[in-house]
Protein backbone atom coordinates (compact mmCIF):
# COMPACT_ATOMS: atom_id res chain seq x y z
CA UNK A 1 -107.87 19.61 -198.22
CA UNK A 2 -106.28 18.14 -195.26
CA UNK A 3 -107.88 14.63 -194.70
CA UNK A 4 -108.17 15.73 -190.45
CA UNK A 5 -110.04 19.37 -191.90
CA UNK A 6 -112.07 17.40 -194.58
CA UNK A 7 -113.00 14.86 -192.15
CA UNK A 8 -114.32 17.49 -189.61
CA UNK A 9 -116.03 19.71 -192.70
CA UNK A 10 -117.49 16.06 -193.40
CA UNK A 11 -119.31 16.26 -190.03
CA UNK A 12 -120.16 19.53 -190.19
CA UNK A 13 -122.35 18.52 -193.04
CA UNK A 14 -123.92 15.31 -192.69
CA UNK A 15 -124.98 16.35 -188.96
CA UNK A 16 -128.55 17.30 -190.82
CA UNK A 17 -128.66 14.06 -192.81
CA UNK A 18 -130.96 11.12 -193.14
CA UNK A 19 -130.06 7.65 -192.25
CA UNK A 20 -133.57 6.28 -194.07
CA UNK A 21 -132.84 2.35 -193.21
CA UNK A 22 -133.92 3.80 -189.53
CA UNK A 23 -133.34 7.55 -188.19
CA UNK A 24 -131.36 10.36 -188.43
CA UNK A 25 -127.46 9.72 -188.81
CA UNK A 26 -125.99 10.47 -184.66
CA UNK A 27 -123.45 12.67 -184.41
CA UNK A 28 -121.41 9.82 -182.79
CA UNK A 29 -122.19 7.22 -185.86
CA UNK A 30 -121.48 10.28 -188.33
CA UNK A 31 -117.90 10.36 -186.50
CA UNK A 32 -117.33 6.83 -186.12
CA UNK A 33 -117.63 6.36 -190.20
CA UNK A 34 -115.44 9.56 -191.00
CA UNK A 35 -112.12 8.87 -188.37
CA UNK A 36 -110.75 6.78 -190.04
CA UNK A 37 -109.48 9.60 -192.78
CA UNK A 38 -106.79 10.31 -189.75
CA UNK A 39 -103.65 9.42 -191.20
CA UNK A 40 -102.49 6.06 -189.54
CA UNK A 41 -99.13 5.47 -188.37
CA UNK A 42 -97.85 2.81 -190.66
CA UNK A 43 -98.57 4.13 -193.86
CA UNK A 44 -98.07 1.10 -195.35
CA UNK A 45 -101.90 0.00 -194.91
CA UNK A 46 -103.72 3.49 -196.31
CA UNK A 47 -105.50 3.63 -199.88
CA UNK A 48 -102.69 4.10 -202.78
CA UNK A 49 -103.44 7.25 -204.50
CA UNK A 50 -106.09 7.18 -207.55
CA UNK A 51 -109.61 7.31 -208.93
CA UNK A 52 -112.94 6.14 -207.51
CA UNK A 53 -112.58 2.26 -205.97
CA UNK A 54 -115.81 1.29 -204.21
CA UNK A 55 -115.25 -2.11 -202.39
CA UNK A 56 -118.01 -4.88 -201.77
CA UNK A 57 -119.40 -7.19 -200.43
CA UNK A 58 -119.58 -10.29 -203.24
CA UNK A 59 -121.42 -12.88 -204.61
CA UNK A 60 -121.38 -16.51 -203.88
CA UNK A 61 -118.67 -16.91 -206.35
CA UNK A 62 -116.60 -14.84 -204.53
CA UNK A 63 -116.21 -12.66 -207.46
CA UNK A 64 -119.15 -10.92 -209.05
CA UNK A 65 -120.34 -8.33 -206.89
CA UNK A 66 -122.84 -9.47 -203.59
CA UNK A 67 -126.09 -8.57 -203.24
CA UNK A 68 -126.52 -6.17 -200.08
CA UNK A 69 -128.85 -3.15 -200.70
CA UNK A 70 -127.21 -0.67 -199.50
CA UNK A 71 -123.89 -1.26 -202.07
CA UNK A 72 -126.80 -0.86 -204.80
CA UNK A 73 -127.62 2.68 -203.35
CA UNK A 74 -124.05 3.89 -203.45
CA UNK A 75 -123.79 2.88 -206.83
CA UNK A 76 -127.17 4.53 -208.29
CA UNK A 77 -125.86 7.63 -206.82
CA UNK A 78 -122.88 7.00 -208.43
CA UNK A 79 -124.66 6.81 -211.82
CA UNK A 80 -126.95 9.71 -211.45
CA UNK A 81 -124.11 11.63 -210.82
CA UNK A 82 -122.04 10.61 -213.80
CA UNK A 83 -118.85 9.98 -211.90
CA UNK A 84 -116.54 7.40 -212.93
CA UNK A 85 -115.78 3.96 -210.73
CA UNK A 86 -114.48 0.73 -210.32
CA UNK A 87 -116.07 -1.76 -208.10
CA UNK A 88 -114.71 -4.86 -206.23
CA UNK A 89 -116.43 -7.56 -204.59
CA UNK A 90 -114.74 -8.90 -201.66
CA UNK A 91 -114.92 -12.03 -200.00
CA UNK A 92 -112.86 -11.74 -195.24
CA UNK A 93 -110.43 -13.06 -197.19
CA UNK A 94 -109.81 -10.81 -200.25
CA UNK A 95 -110.74 -7.60 -198.07
CA UNK A 96 -107.01 -5.08 -198.56
CA UNK A 97 -105.01 -5.36 -195.44
CA UNK A 98 -105.68 -1.19 -194.83
CA UNK A 99 -109.37 -1.95 -195.35
CA UNK A 100 -109.34 -3.89 -192.32
CA UNK A 101 -106.51 -1.91 -190.86
CA UNK A 102 -108.42 0.91 -190.66
CA UNK A 103 -112.14 0.96 -191.46
CA UNK A 104 -112.90 -2.63 -189.77
CA UNK A 105 -113.31 -4.48 -193.07
CA UNK A 106 -116.43 -1.86 -193.66
CA UNK A 107 -118.40 -2.42 -196.63
CA UNK A 108 -119.08 -0.88 -198.82
CA UNK A 109 -116.05 1.41 -198.63
CA UNK A 110 -115.47 4.04 -201.23
CA UNK A 111 -111.65 4.73 -201.68
CA UNK A 112 -111.40 8.37 -203.44
CA UNK A 113 -107.74 9.14 -203.85
CA UNK A 114 -106.29 8.95 -201.10
CA UNK A 115 -109.57 9.55 -198.75
CA UNK A 116 -112.13 6.64 -197.82
CA UNK A 117 -115.39 6.42 -196.94
CA UNK A 118 -117.76 4.30 -195.28
CA UNK A 119 -121.94 3.70 -194.67
CA UNK A 120 -124.08 4.19 -197.66
CA UNK A 121 -125.48 7.12 -195.69
CA UNK A 122 -122.43 9.18 -195.63
CA UNK A 123 -121.12 7.84 -198.32
CA UNK A 124 -123.73 9.04 -200.50
CA UNK A 125 -123.96 12.29 -198.85
CA UNK A 126 -119.89 12.41 -199.38
CA UNK A 127 -120.93 12.96 -203.29
CA UNK A 128 -123.76 14.95 -203.09
CA UNK A 129 -122.11 17.37 -201.48
CA UNK A 130 -118.29 16.90 -203.01
CA UNK A 131 -119.47 15.96 -206.87
CA UNK A 132 -122.17 18.80 -207.48
CA UNK A 133 -120.75 21.38 -209.28
CA UNK A 134 -122.82 21.87 -212.83
CA UNK A 135 -119.75 19.58 -214.74
CA UNK A 136 -121.99 16.43 -212.29
CA UNK A 137 -125.49 15.18 -212.86
CA UNK A 138 -126.83 16.59 -209.25
CA UNK A 139 -129.89 14.55 -207.94
CA UNK A 140 -132.69 16.92 -207.06
CA UNK A 141 -132.54 18.12 -202.99
CA UNK A 142 -135.09 19.10 -201.24
CA UNK A 143 -136.85 20.60 -198.44
CA UNK A 144 -135.78 19.40 -195.44
CA UNK A 145 -139.50 19.13 -193.84
CA UNK A 146 -139.86 17.39 -197.32
CA UNK A 147 -137.20 14.79 -196.99
CA UNK A 148 -138.02 14.26 -193.60
CA UNK A 149 -141.41 13.21 -194.34
CA UNK A 150 -140.20 10.62 -197.15
CA UNK A 151 -137.32 9.46 -194.89
CA UNK A 152 -139.87 8.39 -191.80
CA UNK A 153 -142.27 6.74 -194.15
CA UNK A 154 -139.12 4.54 -196.60
CA UNK A 155 -137.18 4.07 -192.91
CA UNK A 156 -140.27 1.63 -192.00
CA UNK A 157 -139.44 -0.52 -194.76
CA UNK A 158 -136.15 -2.60 -194.82
CA UNK A 159 -136.48 -3.70 -191.04
CA UNK A 160 -140.20 -4.26 -191.13
CA UNK A 161 -138.75 -6.54 -194.64
CA UNK A 162 -135.80 -8.30 -193.00
CA UNK A 163 -137.28 -9.27 -189.35
CA UNK A 164 -140.48 -10.85 -192.11
CA UNK A 165 -137.63 -13.08 -194.80
CA UNK A 166 -135.77 -14.32 -191.90
CA UNK A 167 -138.20 -15.55 -189.81
CA UNK A 168 -138.58 -19.36 -189.82
CA UNK A 169 -140.78 -21.95 -189.69
CA UNK A 170 -143.38 -19.34 -193.09
CA UNK A 171 -146.58 -19.42 -192.07
CA UNK A 172 -146.49 -19.97 -188.53
CA UNK A 173 -148.16 -17.12 -186.37
CA UNK A 174 -145.13 -15.08 -185.65
CA UNK A 175 -144.93 -15.05 -189.50
CA UNK A 176 -148.10 -13.27 -189.93
CA UNK A 177 -147.42 -11.13 -187.67
CA UNK A 178 -144.35 -10.36 -188.52
CA UNK A 179 -145.93 -9.93 -192.67
CA UNK A 180 -148.28 -8.04 -190.48
CA UNK A 181 -145.79 -5.35 -189.78
CA UNK A 182 -144.34 -5.24 -193.22
CA UNK A 183 -148.07 -4.55 -194.69
CA UNK A 184 -148.72 -1.61 -192.11
CA UNK A 185 -144.66 -0.42 -193.60
CA UNK A 186 -146.32 -0.48 -196.62
CA UNK A 187 -149.58 1.53 -196.12
CA UNK A 188 -148.08 4.24 -194.99
CA UNK A 189 -145.86 3.70 -198.54
CA UNK A 190 -148.81 4.17 -200.37
CA UNK A 191 -150.51 6.74 -198.15
CA UNK A 192 -147.57 9.00 -198.63
CA UNK A 193 -147.62 8.40 -202.82
CA UNK A 194 -151.20 9.39 -202.80
CA UNK A 195 -150.97 12.54 -200.72
CA UNK A 196 -152.42 15.12 -202.20
CA UNK A 197 -150.48 17.89 -203.90
CA UNK A 198 -148.02 14.97 -205.63
CA UNK A 199 -147.64 15.31 -209.73
CA UNK A 200 -144.58 12.88 -210.23
CA UNK A 201 -143.64 9.07 -209.84
CA UNK A 202 -140.84 10.02 -207.05
CA UNK A 203 -140.14 9.87 -203.50
CA UNK A 204 -139.55 12.30 -202.00
CA UNK A 205 -142.15 16.18 -202.44
CA UNK A 206 -144.01 16.43 -204.98
CA UNK A 207 -142.18 13.43 -206.33
CA UNK A 208 -141.01 15.59 -210.06
CA UNK A 209 -137.21 15.04 -208.87
CA UNK A 210 -134.90 11.82 -208.28
CA UNK A 211 -133.98 12.57 -204.76
CA UNK A 212 -130.89 10.29 -203.07
CA UNK A 213 -133.66 8.36 -200.95
CA UNK A 214 -134.86 6.77 -204.32
CA UNK A 215 -131.82 5.31 -204.40
CA UNK A 216 -131.49 4.36 -200.99
CA UNK A 217 -135.17 2.60 -201.26
CA UNK A 218 -134.80 0.92 -204.91
CA UNK A 219 -132.91 -1.60 -203.47
CA UNK A 220 -134.86 -2.50 -200.99
CA UNK A 221 -138.06 -2.99 -202.23
CA UNK A 222 -136.09 -5.13 -205.11
CA UNK A 223 -134.92 -7.83 -201.84
CA UNK A 224 -138.94 -7.77 -201.18
CA UNK A 225 -140.23 -8.47 -204.46
CA UNK A 226 -137.35 -11.50 -204.72
CA UNK A 227 -137.13 -12.34 -200.84
CA UNK A 228 -141.35 -12.61 -200.58
CA UNK A 229 -142.10 -14.34 -203.44
CA UNK A 230 -138.80 -17.33 -203.13
CA UNK A 231 -139.72 -17.28 -199.21
CA UNK A 232 -143.10 -16.63 -197.98
CA UNK A 233 -145.41 -17.56 -201.15
CA UNK A 234 -146.07 -14.27 -202.83
CA UNK A 235 -147.69 -14.01 -199.52
CA UNK A 236 -147.91 -9.86 -199.65
CA UNK A 237 -149.79 -8.98 -202.77
CA UNK A 238 -147.79 -5.69 -203.72
CA UNK A 239 -149.40 -5.56 -207.10
CA UNK A 240 -153.33 -5.51 -205.47
CA UNK A 241 -153.26 -4.29 -202.45
CA UNK A 242 -150.72 -1.85 -202.79
CA UNK A 243 -151.36 -0.34 -206.76
CA UNK A 244 -149.40 2.98 -205.66
CA UNK A 245 -146.53 1.13 -204.83
CA UNK A 246 -145.92 -1.19 -207.31
CA UNK A 247 -146.29 1.66 -209.83
CA UNK A 248 -142.57 3.48 -207.91
CA UNK A 249 -141.68 0.22 -208.16
CA UNK A 250 -142.32 0.08 -211.62
CA UNK A 251 -140.84 3.32 -212.31
CA UNK A 252 -137.84 2.91 -210.11
CA UNK A 253 -136.74 -0.54 -211.11
CA UNK A 254 -137.00 1.27 -215.27
CA UNK A 255 -134.16 3.57 -214.52
CA UNK A 256 -130.61 3.59 -215.55
CA UNK A 257 -129.25 3.83 -212.80
CA UNK A 258 -131.30 0.46 -211.40
CA UNK A 259 -130.92 -1.75 -214.17
CA UNK A 260 -127.38 -0.64 -214.19
CA UNK A 261 -126.42 -2.08 -211.09
CA UNK A 262 -128.74 -4.88 -210.08
CA UNK A 263 -127.65 -7.84 -209.52
CA UNK A 264 -129.76 -11.24 -210.16
CA UNK A 265 -132.54 -12.22 -208.67
CA UNK A 266 -130.50 -15.59 -207.79
CA UNK A 267 -128.07 -13.74 -205.89
CA UNK A 268 -130.85 -12.12 -203.51
CA UNK A 269 -131.99 -15.65 -203.32
CA UNK A 270 -128.58 -16.57 -201.97
CA UNK A 271 -128.04 -13.88 -199.37
CA UNK A 272 -131.20 -14.53 -197.70
CA UNK A 273 -130.81 -17.66 -197.72
CA UNK A 274 -128.44 -17.83 -195.10
CA UNK A 275 -129.37 -15.28 -193.23
CA UNK A 276 -132.36 -17.74 -192.33
CA UNK A 277 -130.46 -20.54 -192.13
CA UNK A 278 -128.37 -19.10 -188.99
């Protein structure tokens, strides 16, 4: 399939996809993400033929995988589907030139042979769309209404968390307001997880099956668990105040796709420490 045709196919398919970190993906945003599939005039900077490679933010040492929750989202999808891939941590100095010239250096970036995709949700949807045959493990595909309802709840978590963790000084009036905002988001998640008709532990629909949304949420809850302890003196008591959320965290954190892709807690502390100092 020609790259331009593939880009149009993806654009049409992804127009109904969900961005969990905020709201639905906008068509213009998707086009901006996939337009790099177009062949550049300088073929020397295009991705080379080969397998599946994920370019990701590097940790403090410049060599190991960094703290990006969006990268872990993509990696969890890859693991859930049993796909082989290489991970290449990059710093600003070690990014491939073609990634900078064709894709503005955005990461995570998934290169699959001569194609490349940026934006974690676009990558996840690409993997789900093209690797869903019998030879691949498929994540559950819930009804659109169920996905939309769960996405609305999940989408409030990370924005509230990021505002809270970034804020200094800790413990002032604004900090308390931001903490309340995170707790409100967790209350919505708690209510969703305990709603009538749920029979399983996962996030969408009746909770019986893992979906893309679980892969999206798990890394962000990992950041919450580590960040609130490291910077906010464990001011949000998830175990006591949000028992269903605590149970979900225990379940998803013990899933192999999570344990194989998580980075050390100190890497998360390093990342948020940098964000708090700006």
